[in-house]
Coordinates of C-alpha atoms in Angstrom, one line a residue:
M12 CA 50.4 -1.2 -16.3
V13 CA 50.3 -4.9 -17.4
I14 CA 46.8 -6.4 -17.4
T15 CA 47.2 -10.1 -16.6
S16 CA 43.9 -11.3 -17.9
L17 CA 44.1 -12.0 -21.7
F18 CA 40.4 -11.6 -22.0
I19 CA 40.4 -8.1 -20.4
S20 CA 43.5 -7.2 -22.4
L21 CA 41.7 -8.0 -25.7
V22 CA 38.5 -6.2 -24.6
S23 CA 40.5 -3.1 -23.6
I24 CA 42.5 -3.1 -26.9
F25 CA 39.3 -3.6 -29.0
A26 CA 37.5 -0.8 -27.1
L27 CA 40.4 1.6 -27.5
A28 CA 40.6 0.9 -31.2
Q29 CA 36.9 1.4 -31.6
A30 CA 36.3 4.4 -29.3
S31 CA 39.5 6.3 -28.9
P32 CA 42.5 7.4 -30.8
A33 CA 45.8 5.7 -29.8
H34 CA 48.0 7.6 -27.3
P35 CA 51.4 6.1 -27.4
D36 CA 52.8 9.2 -25.6
L37 CA 51.2 8.5 -22.2
V38 CA 53.1 9.4 -19.1
L39 CA 52.5 8.0 -15.6
H40 CA 50.5 10.6 -13.6
E41 CA 49.6 9.0 -10.3
R42 CA 50.3 5.6 -8.7
R43 CA 49.8 3.6 -5.6
E44 CA 52.4 1.0 -4.8
A45 CA 49.9 -1.5 -3.4
V46 CA 46.3 -2.1 -2.5
P47 CA 45.6 0.1 0.6
S48 CA 45.2 -1.6 4.0
G49 CA 41.6 -2.6 4.6
F50 CA 40.7 -3.2 1.0
V51 CA 40.5 -6.4 -1.0
K52 CA 41.0 -6.7 -4.7
N53 CA 38.1 -8.7 -6.2
G54 CA 38.8 -8.7 -9.9
P55 CA 38.6 -6.6 -13.1
A56 CA 35.7 -4.2 -13.4
S57 CA 33.2 -5.1 -16.2
P58 CA 34.4 -3.3 -19.4
D59 CA 30.9 -1.9 -19.9
T60 CA 30.5 -0.4 -16.5
L61 CA 30.1 3.4 -16.8
L62 CA 32.6 5.4 -14.7
S63 CA 31.7 8.9 -13.5
L64 CA 35.0 10.7 -13.5
R65 CA 36.2 14.2 -12.7
M66 CA 39.2 16.0 -14.2
A67 CA 40.9 18.8 -12.4
L68 CA 42.7 21.3 -14.6
V69 CA 45.7 23.2 -13.5
S70 CA 44.8 26.7 -12.3
N71 CA 46.5 29.7 -13.7
N72 CA 47.6 31.3 -10.4
L73 CA 47.0 29.5 -7.1
P74 CA 50.1 31.1 -5.5
G75 CA 48.6 34.5 -6.3
L76 CA 45.4 33.4 -4.5
E77 CA 47.3 32.2 -1.5
E78 CA 49.1 35.6 -1.3
A79 CA 45.7 37.4 -1.6
L80 CA 44.2 35.2 1.1
Y81 CA 47.0 36.1 3.6
A82 CA 46.8 39.8 2.6
V83 CA 43.1 39.9 3.6
S84 CA 43.5 37.7 6.7
T85 CA 46.7 39.0 8.4
P86 CA 45.9 41.7 11.0
D87 CA 48.7 44.0 10.1
S88 CA 48.1 43.9 6.4
A89 CA 46.8 47.0 4.7
L90 CA 44.2 44.8 2.9
Y91 CA 43.0 43.1 6.1
G92 CA 39.3 42.3 6.0
Q93 CA 38.9 43.2 2.3
H94 CA 37.7 39.7 1.3
L95 CA 37.7 38.7 -2.3
T96 CA 34.5 38.5 -4.4
K97 CA 33.4 35.3 -6.1
E98 CA 34.6 36.6 -9.5
E99 CA 38.0 37.7 -8.1
V100 CA 38.7 34.2 -6.7
E101 CA 37.7 32.6 -10.0
T102 CA 40.2 34.8 -11.8
F103 CA 43.0 33.1 -9.8
V104 CA 41.6 29.6 -10.1
A105 CA 40.5 29.4 -13.7
P106 CA 42.8 27.4 -16.1
T107 CA 44.5 29.4 -18.8
P108 CA 42.7 29.4 -22.1
E109 CA 45.4 27.3 -23.6
T110 CA 44.9 24.6 -20.9
T111 CA 41.2 24.5 -21.4
A112 CA 41.4 24.3 -25.1
A113 CA 44.0 21.5 -25.1
V114 CA 42.0 19.4 -22.6
K115 CA 38.7 19.9 -24.4
E116 CA 40.4 19.0 -27.7
F117 CA 41.6 15.8 -26.2
L118 CA 38.2 14.9 -24.8
A119 CA 36.4 15.8 -28.1
A120 CA 38.9 13.7 -30.1
N121 CA 37.8 10.7 -27.9
K122 CA 34.1 11.5 -28.2
I123 CA 33.8 12.4 -24.5
K124 CA 31.2 15.0 -23.5
A125 CA 32.3 16.9 -20.4
T126 CA 30.4 19.2 -18.1
T127 CA 32.0 22.1 -16.3
V128 CA 31.5 21.6 -12.5
T129 CA 33.0 24.7 -10.9
P130 CA 32.4 28.3 -11.7
A131 CA 36.1 28.9 -12.4
G132 CA 36.1 26.0 -14.9
D133 CA 38.9 24.1 -13.2
W134 CA 36.8 20.9 -12.7
L135 CA 35.2 18.9 -15.5
S136 CA 33.0 15.8 -15.1
F137 CA 32.3 13.1 -17.7
S138 CA 31.3 9.4 -17.9
I139 CA 33.0 6.8 -19.9
P140 CA 33.0 2.9 -19.8
V141 CA 35.7 1.1 -18.0
S142 CA 37.1 -0.2 -21.3
Q143 CA 37.6 3.3 -22.7
A144 CA 39.1 4.6 -19.4
N145 CA 41.6 1.7 -19.2
G146 CA 42.7 2.4 -22.8
L147 CA 42.8 6.2 -22.6
F148 CA 44.7 6.4 -19.3
N149 CA 46.6 3.1 -19.4
A150 CA 44.7 2.1 -16.2
D151 CA 43.4 -1.2 -14.8
F152 CA 40.1 -0.3 -13.2
T153 CA 39.3 -3.1 -10.7
V154 CA 36.6 -3.8 -8.2
F155 CA 37.8 -3.4 -4.6
T156 CA 35.9 -4.1 -1.3
D157 CA 36.2 -2.2 1.9
E158 CA 36.6 -5.1 4.5
E159 CA 35.0 -3.1 7.3
T160 CA 31.9 -1.8 5.5
G161 CA 31.6 -4.3 2.6
T162 CA 31.3 -1.3 0.2
Q163 CA 32.6 -1.9 -3.3
A164 CA 34.3 0.7 -5.4
I165 CA 36.0 0.6 -8.8
R166 CA 39.5 2.0 -8.6
T167 CA 42.9 1.7 -10.2
L168 CA 46.4 1.6 -8.7
A169 CA 47.8 3.8 -11.4
Y170 CA 46.9 5.9 -14.4
S171 CA 48.6 8.0 -17.1
I172 CA 47.8 11.0 -19.2
P173 CA 49.1 12.2 -22.6
S174 CA 52.5 13.9 -22.3
S175 CA 51.1 16.9 -24.1
L176 CA 48.6 17.5 -21.2
K177 CA 51.3 17.3 -18.4
G178 CA 51.1 20.5 -16.6
K179 CA 47.5 21.0 -17.8
I180 CA 45.7 18.1 -16.0
D181 CA 46.1 18.2 -12.3
L182 CA 44.4 14.9 -11.6
I183 CA 41.6 12.5 -12.6
H184 CA 39.3 11.3 -9.8
P185 CA 38.2 8.9 -8.4
T186 CA 41.1 6.8 -9.6
I187 CA 43.7 6.0 -6.8
A188 CA 41.6 7.3 -3.9
Y189 CA 40.5 4.4 -1.7
G190 CA 39.8 6.2 1.5
P191 CA 37.2 4.9 4.0
P192 CA 34.1 7.0 4.8
P193 CA 34.9 10.0 7.0
S194 CA 35.0 9.5 10.7
V195 CA 32.4 11.0 13.0
F196 CA 34.4 12.6 15.9
V197 CA 32.2 11.4 18.8
P198 CA 34.2 8.7 20.6
R199 CA 31.7 7.0 22.8
P200 CA 27.9 6.2 22.6
I201 CA 25.5 8.6 24.3
S202 CA 25.3 8.2 28.0
N203 CA 21.7 8.4 29.2
I204 CA 20.9 11.0 31.9
T205 CA 17.9 12.8 33.1
A206 CA 17.7 16.3 31.8
S207 CA 18.7 18.7 34.6
V208 CA 18.0 22.4 35.1
A209 CA 20.5 24.6 33.3
P210 CA 22.8 26.5 35.7
S211 CA 22.3 30.3 35.8
P212 CA 24.7 32.4 33.8
G213 CA 27.5 34.1 35.7
A214 CA 30.1 32.2 37.8
V215 CA 30.8 28.7 36.5
P216 CA 29.1 26.3 38.8
A217 CA 30.8 23.1 39.9
S218 CA 28.1 21.0 38.0
C219 CA 29.9 22.0 34.8
N220 CA 32.7 19.6 35.7
T221 CA 30.3 16.7 35.0
E222 CA 27.7 18.1 32.6
I223 CA 28.2 20.9 30.0
T224 CA 25.2 23.0 29.0
P225 CA 25.0 26.3 27.1
A226 CA 25.0 28.2 30.4
C227 CA 28.3 26.6 31.4
L228 CA 29.9 27.6 28.1
E229 CA 28.6 31.2 28.3
A230 CA 30.1 31.5 31.8
L231 CA 33.4 29.8 30.9
Y232 CA 34.1 31.9 27.8
G233 CA 32.1 35.1 28.3
I234 CA 29.8 34.2 25.4
P235 CA 26.8 36.5 24.9
A236 CA 23.4 34.9 25.1
S237 CA 22.4 36.2 21.7
A238 CA 23.1 38.8 19.0
T239 CA 21.3 40.6 16.2
A240 CA 22.2 38.5 13.2
A241 CA 23.1 41.5 11.0
G242 CA 23.8 39.1 8.1
S243 CA 25.8 36.6 10.1
K244 CA 25.2 32.9 9.0
I245 CA 26.4 29.5 10.0
G246 CA 26.6 26.4 7.8
V247 CA 26.7 23.0 9.5
S248 CA 28.0 20.0 7.4
G249 CA 26.2 16.7 7.6
F250 CA 27.7 13.5 6.1
I251 CA 27.2 9.7 6.2
Q252 CA 23.5 9.8 6.8
Q253 CA 23.6 11.8 10.0
F254 CA 20.2 13.6 10.4
A255 CA 19.3 16.5 12.7
Q256 CA 15.9 16.4 14.4
T257 CA 13.7 19.4 15.0
A258 CA 11.9 17.7 17.9
D259 CA 15.2 17.0 19.6
L260 CA 16.3 20.7 19.1
K261 CA 13.0 21.8 20.6
S262 CA 13.6 19.7 23.7
F263 CA 17.1 21.0 24.0
L264 CA 16.0 24.6 23.8
T265 CA 13.1 24.0 26.2
N266 CA 15.4 22.6 28.8
F267 CA 18.6 24.6 28.3
R268 CA 17.9 27.8 26.4
T269 CA 14.6 29.1 27.8
D270 CA 15.5 32.6 26.5
I271 CA 15.3 31.3 22.9
P272 CA 11.8 30.4 21.6
S273 CA 11.5 26.6 21.5
T274 CA 10.1 26.9 18.0
T275 CA 13.5 28.2 16.7
T276 CA 14.7 25.9 14.0
F277 CA 17.2 25.6 11.2
A278 CA 17.2 25.7 7.4
T279 CA 18.3 22.7 5.3
Q280 CA 20.3 22.4 2.1
F281 CA 20.7 19.1 0.3
I282 CA 23.6 18.1 -1.9
D283 CA 24.3 14.8 -3.6
G284 CA 20.9 13.3 -2.7
G285 CA 21.1 14.5 0.9
S286 CA 18.1 14.6 3.1
N287 CA 17.0 15.1 6.7
P288 CA 14.2 12.7 7.7
Q289 CA 12.6 13.3 11.0
S290 CA 11.6 9.9 12.4
R291 CA 13.0 9.3 15.9
G292 CA 14.8 6.2 14.8
Q293 CA 16.8 8.2 12.3
A294 CA 18.2 10.7 14.8
G295 CA 21.9 11.2 14.4
I296 CA 24.0 11.9 17.5
E297 CA 26.6 13.9 15.5
A298 CA 24.0 15.9 13.5
N299 CA 21.9 16.7 16.7
L300 CA 25.0 17.7 18.6
D301 CA 26.1 20.1 15.8
I302 CA 22.7 21.7 15.4
Q303 CA 22.0 22.0 19.1
Y304 CA 25.3 23.7 19.9
T305 CA 25.0 26.1 17.0
V306 CA 21.3 27.1 17.1
G307 CA 21.5 26.8 20.9
M308 CA 24.7 28.7 21.4
A309 CA 24.6 31.4 18.6
G310 CA 21.2 32.8 19.6
G311 CA 19.6 34.8 16.8
I312 CA 22.1 33.6 14.1
P313 CA 20.5 31.7 11.2
V314 CA 21.9 28.1 10.9
T315 CA 21.7 25.9 7.8
F316 CA 22.2 22.1 8.0
I317 CA 23.9 21.1 4.8
S318 CA 23.2 17.4 4.3
V319 CA 25.6 15.7 1.8
G320 CA 24.0 12.4 0.6
P321 CA 25.4 9.2 -0.8
D322 CA 25.1 10.2 -4.5
N323 CA 28.5 12.0 -4.6
V324 CA 30.9 11.3 -7.3
D325 CA 33.8 13.4 -6.1
G326 CA 35.5 10.3 -4.7
I327 CA 35.9 11.8 -1.2
D328 CA 32.4 11.3 0.3
G329 CA 31.1 14.7 -0.8
F330 CA 33.8 16.8 0.9
L331 CA 34.7 18.4 -2.4
D332 CA 31.0 18.7 -3.5
I333 CA 29.9 20.7 -0.5
I334 CA 32.7 23.2 -1.0
T335 CA 32.1 23.4 -4.8
T336 CA 28.4 24.1 -4.0
L337 CA 29.3 26.9 -1.6
L338 CA 31.8 28.4 -4.0
N339 CA 29.0 28.6 -6.6
E340 CA 26.9 30.7 -4.2
A341 CA 26.8 34.4 -4.2
S342 CA 26.7 34.7 -0.4
P343 CA 28.0 31.5 1.3
P344 CA 27.9 31.3 5.1
Q345 CA 30.6 33.2 6.9
V346 CA 31.2 30.1 9.1
L347 CA 31.2 26.5 8.0
S348 CA 31.4 23.9 10.9
T349 CA 32.4 20.3 10.2
S350 CA 32.8 17.5 12.7
Y351 CA 34.0 14.8 10.3
G352 CA 37.4 13.9 8.9
F353 CA 39.9 11.3 7.8
N354 CA 43.3 10.0 8.7
E355 CA 45.7 11.9 6.5
P356 CA 47.5 8.7 5.1
D357 CA 44.2 7.6 3.7
I358 CA 44.0 10.6 1.4
P359 CA 46.1 10.7 -1.8
S360 CA 48.3 13.8 -1.9
S361 CA 46.6 15.1 -5.1
I362 CA 43.1 15.0 -3.5
G363 CA 44.4 16.4 -0.2
N364 CA 46.0 19.4 -2.1
T365 CA 43.0 19.9 -4.3
L366 CA 40.5 20.0 -1.4
C367 CA 42.8 22.2 0.6
N368 CA 43.0 24.6 -2.3
A369 CA 39.2 24.7 -2.4
Y370 CA 39.2 25.7 1.3
M371 CA 41.6 28.4 0.4
Q372 CA 39.1 29.8 -2.2
L373 CA 36.3 29.8 0.3
G374 CA 38.5 31.4 3.0
A375 CA 39.5 34.2 0.6
R376 CA 35.8 35.1 0.3
G377 CA 35.5 35.5 4.0
T378 CA 34.4 32.1 5.3
S379 CA 35.9 30.7 8.5
I380 CA 36.3 27.0 7.9
I381 CA 36.2 25.1 11.2
F382 CA 37.1 21.4 11.6
S383 CA 37.2 19.1 14.6
S384 CA 40.8 17.8 15.0
G385 CA 39.8 14.2 15.8
D386 CA 39.4 11.9 18.7
G387 CA 42.3 9.5 18.7
G388 CA 45.0 11.6 20.3
V389 CA 48.2 11.2 18.3
S390 CA 46.8 8.0 16.7
G391 CA 44.5 9.8 14.3
S392 CA 40.8 10.4 13.9
Q393 CA 40.0 7.5 16.4
S394 CA 42.2 5.5 18.7
Q395 CA 44.0 2.7 16.8
T396 CA 47.2 0.7 16.8
C397 CA 50.2 2.6 15.3
T398 CA 53.9 3.0 15.5
T399 CA 54.2 6.5 14.2
F400 CA 51.8 9.4 14.9
I401 CA 48.9 9.7 12.5
P402 CA 47.8 13.3 11.5
T403 CA 44.2 13.9 10.6
F404 CA 42.7 15.6 7.5
P405 CA 41.5 18.2 6.8
S406 CA 43.1 19.6 10.0
G407 CA 46.5 19.4 8.4
C408 CA 45.4 21.8 5.6
P409 CA 46.8 25.3 6.5
F410 CA 43.6 27.1 5.3
V411 CA 41.2 25.6 7.8
T412 CA 41.0 26.2 11.6
S413 CA 41.4 23.0 13.5
I414 CA 39.8 22.7 16.9
G415 CA 41.0 20.5 19.8
A416 CA 39.2 19.7 23.0
T417 CA 39.6 20.5 26.7
T418 CA 37.7 19.4 29.8
G419 CA 36.9 20.7 33.3
V420 CA 36.0 24.1 34.7
T421 CA 39.8 24.5 35.4
E422 CA 40.6 23.6 31.9
T423 CA 43.0 20.8 31.0
S424 CA 43.6 18.9 27.8
A425 CA 41.0 16.2 26.8
S426 CA 43.1 13.1 26.4
F427 CA 41.4 12.1 23.1
S428 CA 42.2 15.5 21.4
S429 CA 43.9 14.8 18.1
G430 CA 46.9 16.9 17.3
G431 CA 50.3 16.8 15.7
F432 CA 52.0 17.6 12.4
S433 CA 50.9 17.0 8.9
A434 CA 53.1 14.8 6.6
L435 CA 51.4 16.3 3.5
F436 CA 51.4 20.1 4.2
T437 CA 54.4 22.1 5.3
R438 CA 54.2 24.5 8.2
P439 CA 52.7 27.9 7.2
S440 CA 54.5 31.1 8.2
Y441 CA 51.7 32.3 10.5
Q442 CA 52.5 29.6 13.1
N443 CA 56.3 29.4 12.7
T444 CA 57.2 31.1 15.9
A445 CA 54.7 29.4 18.1
V446 CA 55.4 25.9 16.8
S447 CA 59.2 26.4 16.9
N448 CA 59.0 27.5 20.5
Y449 CA 57.0 24.3 21.3
L450 CA 59.4 22.0 19.5
T451 CA 62.4 23.6 21.4
A452 CA 60.7 22.9 24.7
L453 CA 59.7 19.4 23.6
G454 CA 63.3 18.4 22.9
T455 CA 63.8 14.8 21.7
T456 CA 60.5 13.5 23.1
N457 CA 58.7 11.4 20.4
A458 CA 61.6 12.0 18.0
G459 CA 61.1 10.2 14.7
K460 CA 57.3 9.7 15.2
F461 CA 56.2 12.8 13.5
V462 CA 57.2 15.3 10.7
S463 CA 58.3 18.3 12.7
T464 CA 58.3 20.6 9.7
G465 CA 54.7 19.8 8.9
R466 CA 51.6 22.1 9.4
A467 CA 50.9 21.8 13.1
F468 CA 47.4 21.4 14.6
P469 CA 45.0 22.1 16.3
D470 CA 45.0 25.9 16.2
I471 CA 42.7 26.4 19.2
S472 CA 40.5 24.3 21.4
A473 CA 37.3 24.4 23.4
Q474 CA 35.3 22.3 25.9
G475 CA 34.7 18.8 24.5
E476 CA 33.5 16.4 27.3
N477 CA 30.1 15.7 28.9
F478 CA 28.0 17.8 26.5
I479 CA 24.3 17.3 27.1
I480 CA 22.2 16.8 24.0
F481 CA 18.9 15.3 23.1
N482 CA 18.9 12.4 20.6
G483 CA 15.8 10.4 19.6
G484 CA 13.8 12.0 22.4
R485 CA 16.4 11.1 25.1
S486 CA 18.9 13.3 26.8
G487 CA 22.5 12.2 27.3
L488 CA 26.1 13.2 27.4
V489 CA 28.6 13.0 24.5
D490 CA 32.3 13.7 24.2
G491 CA 34.6 14.6 21.3
T492 CA 36.2 17.4 19.4
S493 CA 32.8 17.2 17.6
C494 CA 31.6 19.2 20.6
S495 CA 34.3 21.8 20.3
A496 CA 33.8 22.6 16.6
P497 CA 30.2 23.8 16.6
L498 CA 30.8 25.7 19.9
T499 CA 33.8 27.5 18.3
S500 CA 31.7 28.1 15.1
S501 CA 29.0 29.7 17.2
I502 CA 31.5 32.0 18.9
I503 CA 32.8 33.2 15.6
A504 CA 29.3 33.7 14.2
L505 CA 28.4 35.8 17.3
L506 CA 31.6 37.8 16.8
N507 CA 30.7 38.2 13.1
A508 CA 27.3 39.6 14.0
E509 CA 28.8 42.2 16.2
L510 CA 31.4 43.1 13.6
L511 CA 28.8 43.4 10.9
A512 CA 26.6 45.6 13.1
A513 CA 29.6 47.9 13.6
G514 CA 30.2 48.1 9.9
K515 CA 33.4 45.9 10.1
P516 CA 34.3 42.9 8.0
V517 CA 33.7 39.4 9.3
V518 CA 36.5 37.2 10.8
G519 CA 37.1 35.2 7.7
F520 CA 40.2 32.9 7.7
F521 CA 40.9 32.9 11.4
N522 CA 44.4 31.4 11.7
P523 CA 46.7 34.5 11.1
F524 CA 44.7 36.4 13.7
I525 CA 44.9 33.5 16.2
Y526 CA 48.7 33.3 16.1
A527 CA 49.1 37.1 16.1
N528 CA 46.9 37.5 19.2
P529 CA 47.6 34.5 21.5
S530 CA 46.8 36.6 24.6
V531 CA 43.1 36.6 23.8
F532 CA 42.9 32.9 24.3
N533 CA 43.0 31.0 27.6
D534 CA 46.3 29.1 27.6
V535 CA 45.8 25.4 28.6
T536 CA 49.1 23.9 29.9
T537 CA 48.2 20.6 31.4
G538 CA 47.4 17.1 30.0
S539 CA 48.4 15.3 26.9
N540 CA 47.0 13.2 24.0
P541 CA 48.3 9.7 24.3
G542 CA 48.4 7.1 21.5
C543 CA 50.7 4.8 19.5
N544 CA 51.9 3.3 22.8
T545 CA 53.2 6.8 23.9
N546 CA 52.0 9.6 26.1
G547 CA 51.6 11.7 23.0
F548 CA 52.3 15.4 23.1
P549 CA 52.3 17.2 26.4
A550 CA 50.4 20.5 26.7
K551 CA 52.7 23.4 27.5
A552 CA 52.6 27.2 27.8
G553 CA 51.8 28.8 24.4
W554 CA 50.8 26.7 21.5
D555 CA 50.8 22.9 21.8
P556 CA 49.5 20.0 19.6
V557 CA 46.8 19.1 22.1
T558 CA 44.9 22.4 22.7
G559 CA 46.5 24.8 20.2
V560 CA 46.9 28.4 21.4
G561 CA 44.1 27.8 24.0
T562 CA 40.4 28.4 24.4
P563 CA 38.4 31.4 23.4
N564 CA 37.8 34.5 25.6
F565 CA 34.9 36.3 24.0
P566 CA 35.4 39.7 25.7
K567 CA 39.1 39.7 24.8
L568 CA 38.3 38.6 21.2
K569 CA 35.8 41.5 20.9
A570 CA 38.4 44.0 22.1
A571 CA 41.1 42.6 19.7
F572 CA 38.7 43.1 16.8
G573 CA 38.1 46.7 17.9
L574 CA 34.6 46.2 19.3

């Protein structure tokens, strides 16, 4: 890359000569063609600024890990339920000794001290000044400003690596990743209401058409009020300074789960400077929703709120750091619920693939990874102007379970429910038949606006409108696939508790089971998810890109798992 400023050129050349051996054999590794929309280029980064970088090394056998994941997750497999150990996963993920030695030799030759980040040794972290990074990687690290948030970041539009390390270095990060902070999938501010009396369990009362409580959900989906934990655990992700309040949870339980002691609370885990302050003014709608509909739905199941703070250096707002942390644990939660995400075009393919592969690792160990699909219909994570449909991420990753939204006692699609087809990940075999059937029925509708061969989402759906929560001491209603994800996570955790009590393995990676057993879900065949000046995709019989295969039926799920 040509550096237009003579001063910066001279500084870079001098720093390279002083600090690093020359590398005339550099080859381009990643490049962006232009500054991403929404960002402004300010000027060259100071040569002395210290960059915290991470380097991903090529794993020795990711295809083998994918094969192993499907073997333990596909119901008719002889290995079904035999989830891998931490050490077994690391055996697939670790770089070859030759790769590790070559990369470490390169770093040592340039006086770079690296720290191993992951247990498998496939991620290294190090800090070097901008001048050295520009010289070593033929980069042009520059200050960019996010026009919406005003946040500044140092990035480059391209970088290179030594040709001898091609096939050994997967990526260096953060370099060309400019993505905005993750979206919170709650589309409208809380609507104030007066807390009402929870309906009695049993038949679904008409009041559930306008206000969803735990009793409504128990009646709709046949969810048990509680279970003996038996080792079942839920992790709830928290990002972008969203904090869950114990006082609000107590109010929620007092009003809507009188069968659960109001003193019931949740554990906390802090990553990257995360925290969970309890002042009323710091209450987070998203965090409170997620906690109240896990603690308040999965009665008796321990819940941990995992707060990821602003001190992340993974370049993707801590999304990689939280998974790396869990991969380092001997016993990670069997369900991880996340109600945040991105628009897929904002994520470089290298980062998307790397994070998706990390989900594959955790899934192979028996964790069900649950994500909201988004709240913009076919226009992405939130409603926006577009000409072609915008898939969301991580929902497009084939190793996570994406959850759409429905509404009403007689369920129909929630119009905001994001769904569609990934442009980054191809369609996995487990959903081939279901998606092909839908595309045949769809015909030429929306032709050219989506990649029909991509991974299709959501996988399933659940109620997502008019959920009552407490936030900052007030009760109110919220909408979004953010409602659907913690609800689904609670259902899986309750199922896990019963499976463990019966001596059976946990659900784990859920998707192959979903598509092999569509009859255990309530098919939703009405509604659509408009966006991009279209009506979006219509819901149809079978799988569709609005509600997936349908909504959960707990008694049928139990029976399908042999309970």
